[in-house]
Short mmCIF file of C-alpha atoms in Angstrom, two decimals:
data_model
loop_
_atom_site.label_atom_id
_atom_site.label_comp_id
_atom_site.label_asym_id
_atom_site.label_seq_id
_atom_site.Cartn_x
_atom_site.Cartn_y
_atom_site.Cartn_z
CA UNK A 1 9.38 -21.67 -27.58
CA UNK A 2 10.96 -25.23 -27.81
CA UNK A 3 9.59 -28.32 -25.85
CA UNK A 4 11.38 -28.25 -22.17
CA UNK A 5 13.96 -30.91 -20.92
CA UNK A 6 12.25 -33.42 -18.97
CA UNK A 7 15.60 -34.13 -16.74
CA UNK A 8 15.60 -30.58 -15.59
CA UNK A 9 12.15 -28.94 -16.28
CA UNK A 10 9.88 -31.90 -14.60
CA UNK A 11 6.77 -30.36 -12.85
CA UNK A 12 4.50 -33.19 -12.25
CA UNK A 13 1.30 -33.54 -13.19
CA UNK A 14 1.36 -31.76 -16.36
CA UNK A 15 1.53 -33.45 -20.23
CA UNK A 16 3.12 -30.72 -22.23
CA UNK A 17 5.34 -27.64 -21.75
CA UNK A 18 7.42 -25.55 -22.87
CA UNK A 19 10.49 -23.47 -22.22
CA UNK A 20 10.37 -19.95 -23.48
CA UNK A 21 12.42 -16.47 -22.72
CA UNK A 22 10.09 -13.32 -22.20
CA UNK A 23 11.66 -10.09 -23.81
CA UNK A 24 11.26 -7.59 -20.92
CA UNK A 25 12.43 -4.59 -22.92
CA UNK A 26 15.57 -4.14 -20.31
CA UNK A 27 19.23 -5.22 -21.56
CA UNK A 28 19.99 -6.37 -17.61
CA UNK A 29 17.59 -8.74 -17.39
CA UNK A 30 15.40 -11.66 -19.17
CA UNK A 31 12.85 -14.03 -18.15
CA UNK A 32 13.30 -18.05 -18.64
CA UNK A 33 11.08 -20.93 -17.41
CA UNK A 34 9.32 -23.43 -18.31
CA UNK A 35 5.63 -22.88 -19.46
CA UNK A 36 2.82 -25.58 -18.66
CA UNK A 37 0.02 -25.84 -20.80
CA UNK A 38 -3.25 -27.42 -18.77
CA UNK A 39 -6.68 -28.28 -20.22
CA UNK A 40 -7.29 -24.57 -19.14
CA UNK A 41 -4.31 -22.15 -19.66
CA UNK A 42 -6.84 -18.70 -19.41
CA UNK A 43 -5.01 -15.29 -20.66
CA UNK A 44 -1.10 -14.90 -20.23
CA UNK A 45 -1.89 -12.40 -17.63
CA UNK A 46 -3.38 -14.99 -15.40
CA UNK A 47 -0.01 -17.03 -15.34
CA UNK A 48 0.57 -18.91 -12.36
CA UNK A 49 4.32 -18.81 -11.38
CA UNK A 50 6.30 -20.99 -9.14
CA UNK A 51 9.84 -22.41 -8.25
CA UNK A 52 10.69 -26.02 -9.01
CA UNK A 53 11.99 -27.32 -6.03
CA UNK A 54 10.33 -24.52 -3.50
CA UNK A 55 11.41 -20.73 -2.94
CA UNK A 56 15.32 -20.43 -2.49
CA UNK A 57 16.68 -17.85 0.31
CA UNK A 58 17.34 -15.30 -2.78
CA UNK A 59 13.92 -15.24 -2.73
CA UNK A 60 12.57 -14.85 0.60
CA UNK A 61 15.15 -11.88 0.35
CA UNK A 62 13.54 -10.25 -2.65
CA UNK A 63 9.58 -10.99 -1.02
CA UNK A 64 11.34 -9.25 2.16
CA UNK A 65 11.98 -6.09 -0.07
CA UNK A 66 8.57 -6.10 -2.52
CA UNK A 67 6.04 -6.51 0.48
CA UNK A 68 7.49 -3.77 2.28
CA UNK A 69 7.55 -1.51 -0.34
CA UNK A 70 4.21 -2.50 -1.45
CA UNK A 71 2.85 -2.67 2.19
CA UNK A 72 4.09 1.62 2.48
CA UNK A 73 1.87 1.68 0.08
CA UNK A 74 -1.13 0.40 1.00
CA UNK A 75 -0.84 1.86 4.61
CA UNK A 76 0.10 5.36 3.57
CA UNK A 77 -2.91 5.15 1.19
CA UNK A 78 -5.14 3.52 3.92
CA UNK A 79 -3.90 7.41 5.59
CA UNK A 80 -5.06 9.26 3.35
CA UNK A 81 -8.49 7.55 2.68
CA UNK A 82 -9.14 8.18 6.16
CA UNK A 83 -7.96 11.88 6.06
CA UNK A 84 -10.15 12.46 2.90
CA UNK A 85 -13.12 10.51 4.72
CA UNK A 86 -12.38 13.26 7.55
CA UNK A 87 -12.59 16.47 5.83
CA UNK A 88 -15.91 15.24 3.61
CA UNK A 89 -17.30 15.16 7.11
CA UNK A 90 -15.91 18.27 8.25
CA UNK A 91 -17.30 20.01 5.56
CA UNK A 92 -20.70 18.41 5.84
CA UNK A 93 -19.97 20.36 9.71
CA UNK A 94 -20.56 16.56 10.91
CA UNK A 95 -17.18 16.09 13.01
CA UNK A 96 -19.19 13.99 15.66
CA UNK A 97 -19.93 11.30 13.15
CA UNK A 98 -18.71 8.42 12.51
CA UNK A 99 -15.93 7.64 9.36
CA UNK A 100 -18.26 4.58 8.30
CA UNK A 101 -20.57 7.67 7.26
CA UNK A 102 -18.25 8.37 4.61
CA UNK A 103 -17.39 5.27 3.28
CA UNK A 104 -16.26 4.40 -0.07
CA UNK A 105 -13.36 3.55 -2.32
CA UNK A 106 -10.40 5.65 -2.99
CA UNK A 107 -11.61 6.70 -5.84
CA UNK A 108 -15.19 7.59 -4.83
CA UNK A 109 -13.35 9.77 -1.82
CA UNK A 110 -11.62 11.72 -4.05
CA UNK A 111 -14.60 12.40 -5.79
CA UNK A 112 -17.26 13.23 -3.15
CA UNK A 113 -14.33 15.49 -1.54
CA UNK A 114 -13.83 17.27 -4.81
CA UNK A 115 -17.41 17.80 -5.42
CA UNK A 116 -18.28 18.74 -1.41
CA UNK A 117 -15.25 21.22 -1.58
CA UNK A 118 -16.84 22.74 -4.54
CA UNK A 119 -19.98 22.95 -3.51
CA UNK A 120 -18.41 25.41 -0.20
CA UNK A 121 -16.24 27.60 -2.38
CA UNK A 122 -19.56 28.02 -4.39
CA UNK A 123 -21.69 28.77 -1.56
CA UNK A 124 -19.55 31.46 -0.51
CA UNK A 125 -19.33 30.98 3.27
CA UNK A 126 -18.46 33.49 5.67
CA UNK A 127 -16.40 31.52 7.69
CA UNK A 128 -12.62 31.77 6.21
CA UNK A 129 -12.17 28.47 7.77
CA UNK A 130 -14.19 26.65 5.78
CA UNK A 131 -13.10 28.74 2.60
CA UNK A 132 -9.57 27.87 2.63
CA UNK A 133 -10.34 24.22 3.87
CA UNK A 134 -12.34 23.67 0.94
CA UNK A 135 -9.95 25.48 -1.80
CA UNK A 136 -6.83 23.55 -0.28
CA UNK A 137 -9.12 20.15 -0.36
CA UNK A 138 -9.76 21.22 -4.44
CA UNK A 139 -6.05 21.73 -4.48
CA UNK A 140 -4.72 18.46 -3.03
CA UNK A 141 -7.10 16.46 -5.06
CA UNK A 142 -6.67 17.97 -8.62
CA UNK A 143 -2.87 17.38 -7.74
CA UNK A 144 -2.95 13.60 -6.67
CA UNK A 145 -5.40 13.29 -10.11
CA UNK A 146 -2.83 14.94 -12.37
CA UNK A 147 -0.07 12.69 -11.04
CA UNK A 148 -2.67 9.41 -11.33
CA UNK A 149 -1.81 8.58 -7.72
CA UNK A 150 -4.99 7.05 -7.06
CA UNK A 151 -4.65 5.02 -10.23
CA UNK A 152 -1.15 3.98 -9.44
CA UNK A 153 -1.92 3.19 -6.20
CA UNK A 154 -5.05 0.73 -7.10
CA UNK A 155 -2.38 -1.07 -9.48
CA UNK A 156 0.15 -1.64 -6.50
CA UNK A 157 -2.09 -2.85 -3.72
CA UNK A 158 -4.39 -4.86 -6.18
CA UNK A 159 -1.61 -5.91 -8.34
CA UNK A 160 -1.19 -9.70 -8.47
CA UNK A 161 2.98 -9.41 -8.08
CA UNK A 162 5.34 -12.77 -9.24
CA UNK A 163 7.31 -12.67 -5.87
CA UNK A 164 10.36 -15.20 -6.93
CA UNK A 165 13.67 -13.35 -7.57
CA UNK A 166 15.60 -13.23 -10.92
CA UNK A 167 12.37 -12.34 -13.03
CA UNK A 168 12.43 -8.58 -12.20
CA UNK A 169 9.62 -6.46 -11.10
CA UNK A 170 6.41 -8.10 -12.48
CA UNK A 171 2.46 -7.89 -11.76
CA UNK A 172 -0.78 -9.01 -12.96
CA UNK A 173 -3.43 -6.10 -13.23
CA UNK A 174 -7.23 -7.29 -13.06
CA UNK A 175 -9.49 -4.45 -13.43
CA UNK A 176 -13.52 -4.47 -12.70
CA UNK A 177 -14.21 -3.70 -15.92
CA UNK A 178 -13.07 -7.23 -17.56
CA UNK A 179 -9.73 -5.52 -18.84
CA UNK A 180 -5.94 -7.63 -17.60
CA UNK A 181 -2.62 -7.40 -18.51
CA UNK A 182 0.93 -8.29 -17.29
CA UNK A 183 2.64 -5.57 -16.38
CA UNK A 184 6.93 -5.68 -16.37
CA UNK A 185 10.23 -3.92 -16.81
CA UNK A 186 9.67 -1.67 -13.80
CA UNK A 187 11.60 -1.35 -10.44
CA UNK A 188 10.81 -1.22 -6.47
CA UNK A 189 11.96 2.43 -6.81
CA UNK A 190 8.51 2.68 -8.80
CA UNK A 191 6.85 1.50 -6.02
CA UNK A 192 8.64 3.54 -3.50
CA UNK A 193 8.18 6.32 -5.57
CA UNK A 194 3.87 5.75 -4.89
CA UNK A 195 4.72 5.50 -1.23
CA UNK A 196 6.43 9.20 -1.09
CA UNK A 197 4.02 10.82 -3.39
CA UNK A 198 0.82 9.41 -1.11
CA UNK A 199 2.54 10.50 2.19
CA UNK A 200 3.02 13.95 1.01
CA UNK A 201 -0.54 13.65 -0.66
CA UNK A 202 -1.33 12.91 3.83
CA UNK A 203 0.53 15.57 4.61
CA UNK A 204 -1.15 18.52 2.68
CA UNK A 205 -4.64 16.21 3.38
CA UNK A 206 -3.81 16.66 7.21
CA UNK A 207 -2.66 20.01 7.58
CA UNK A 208 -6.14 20.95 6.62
CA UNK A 209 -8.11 18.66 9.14
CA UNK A 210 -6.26 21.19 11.46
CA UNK A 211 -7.42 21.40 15.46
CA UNK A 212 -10.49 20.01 13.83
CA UNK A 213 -10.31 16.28 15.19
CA UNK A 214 -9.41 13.60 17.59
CA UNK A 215 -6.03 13.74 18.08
CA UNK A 216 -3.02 11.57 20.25
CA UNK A 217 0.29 13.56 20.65
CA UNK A 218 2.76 11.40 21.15
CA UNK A 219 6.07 12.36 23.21
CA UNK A 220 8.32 15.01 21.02
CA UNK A 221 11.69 12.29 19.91
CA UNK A 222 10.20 9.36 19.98
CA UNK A 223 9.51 6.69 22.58
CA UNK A 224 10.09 7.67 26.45
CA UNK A 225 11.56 6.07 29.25
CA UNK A 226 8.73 4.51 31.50
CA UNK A 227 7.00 5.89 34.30
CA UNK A 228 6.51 4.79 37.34
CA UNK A 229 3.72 2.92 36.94
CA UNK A 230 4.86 1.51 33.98
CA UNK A 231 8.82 0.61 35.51
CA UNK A 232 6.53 -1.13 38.94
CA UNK A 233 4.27 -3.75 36.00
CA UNK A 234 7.39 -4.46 34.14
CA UNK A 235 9.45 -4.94 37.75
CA UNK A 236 6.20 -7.43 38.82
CA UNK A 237 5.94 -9.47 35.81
CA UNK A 238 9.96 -9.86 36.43
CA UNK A 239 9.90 -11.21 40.10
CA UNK A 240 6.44 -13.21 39.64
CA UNK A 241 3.95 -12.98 41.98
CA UNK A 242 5.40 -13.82 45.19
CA UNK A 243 7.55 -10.92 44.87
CA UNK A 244 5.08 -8.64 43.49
CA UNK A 245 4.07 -6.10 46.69
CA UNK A 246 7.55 -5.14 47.36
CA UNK A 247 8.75 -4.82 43.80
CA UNK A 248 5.84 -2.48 42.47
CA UNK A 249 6.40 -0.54 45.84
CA UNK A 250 10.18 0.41 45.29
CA UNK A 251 9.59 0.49 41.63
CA UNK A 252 7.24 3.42 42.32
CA UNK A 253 8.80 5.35 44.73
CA UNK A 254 11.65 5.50 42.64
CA UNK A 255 12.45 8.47 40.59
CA UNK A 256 13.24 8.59 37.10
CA UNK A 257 16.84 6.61 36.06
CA UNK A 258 19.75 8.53 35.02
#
């Protein structure tokens, strides 16, 4: 480190500081800024990071890209929490309940499904149902723990990320159990790569719940035309009120366009 040049390095408010490069262990990329040492600096990982000057568009661009592969993430995982929450209530032969019953974190899920899935293929039941629920539940699980999904997935949604382009892909990790590090030198196609394993981790998790719960079919391609009903509220909000009668009456007599 060397002591930073107070005509371009100037954050205010701070006595001493430093420049420094960070060695990311990649040839296409280093890190450079300028390091501010406070009454309180804390552990490395704990590094607050910011822009002098304000975020520039190249970063908005590069937050634009992180947050929606991390947010994939975090709702394909939310998915399969849900799913596994399901099936520990299935085979409890409590479908009526409610998924608050089976609360818990991802984690814990895994767990209780592992050991309730168990506990049926031990049993023995009669009902082949239940048998191969149970054995493909034992399945999906000891596959997603093999491949640390619900590990990786914890470091990704609790990850503390540095969200300012030109300093790679970067996180903080705090953990409950007092441990932190900084964590560099990967890619978004890391992240990504979370995201497909968790949806296919839903998929085999779903195709189990079967005809077994609640379900909303929505239309086969994708979104419809309107009906009717639908064509005469958008056709009243259009005209106002005045015009409202005679619009939602020809809008509903009216057969389908095209």
């Amino acid at each position: 480190m060397r002591p930073y040049n107070e005509a371009d390095w100037a954050p205010p408010g701070f006595l001493r500081g430093y420049t420094f490069t960070l060695d990311t262990g990649r040839d296409d990329y280093v890190i450079e800024a300028t390091l501010t040492v406070p009454a309180f600096a804390g552990d490395f990982s704990a590094l607050l990071v910011r822009r002098v000057g304000g975020p520039v568009e190249a970063d908005h661009e590069y937050r634009r890209n992180l947050y929606a592969a991390i947010g994939e993430v975090a709702v394909v995982a939310a998915q399969v929490e849900t799913l596994l929450k399901r099936l520990i209530m299935l085979m409890a032969d409590a479908p009526s309940g409610y998924l608050a019953d089976a609360e818990g974190m991802f984690g814990k899920l895994e767990d209780t499904a592992l050991r309730s899935a168990k506990r049926v293929v031990k049993a023995g039941s009669r009902d082949p149902e239940s048998q191969g629920r149970a054995v493909g539940i034992i399945e999906a699980v000891e596959w997603a723990k093999r491949d640390k999904l619900g590990e990786r997935r914890n470091d990704i949604v609790h990850g503390v990320w540095w969200d300012y382009a030109g300093v790679g892909v970067v996180y903080a990790r705090f953990k409950l159990n007092g441990e932190s590090d900084l964590r560099y030198g990967t890619t978004l196609d890391h992240i990504t790569d979370v995201a497909a394993g968790m949806r296919e981790y839903a998929t085999r998790l779903e195709a189990l719940v079967g005809t077994r719960w609640l379900t909303a079919y929505l239309p086969r391609g994708g979104p419809q035309e309107p009906s009717p009903f639908a064509r005469a509220k958008l056709a009243a909000r259009a005209v106002g009120a005045s015009g409202a009668e005679s619009a939602i009456s020809e809008s509903a007599t009216a057969g389908p366009s095209g």
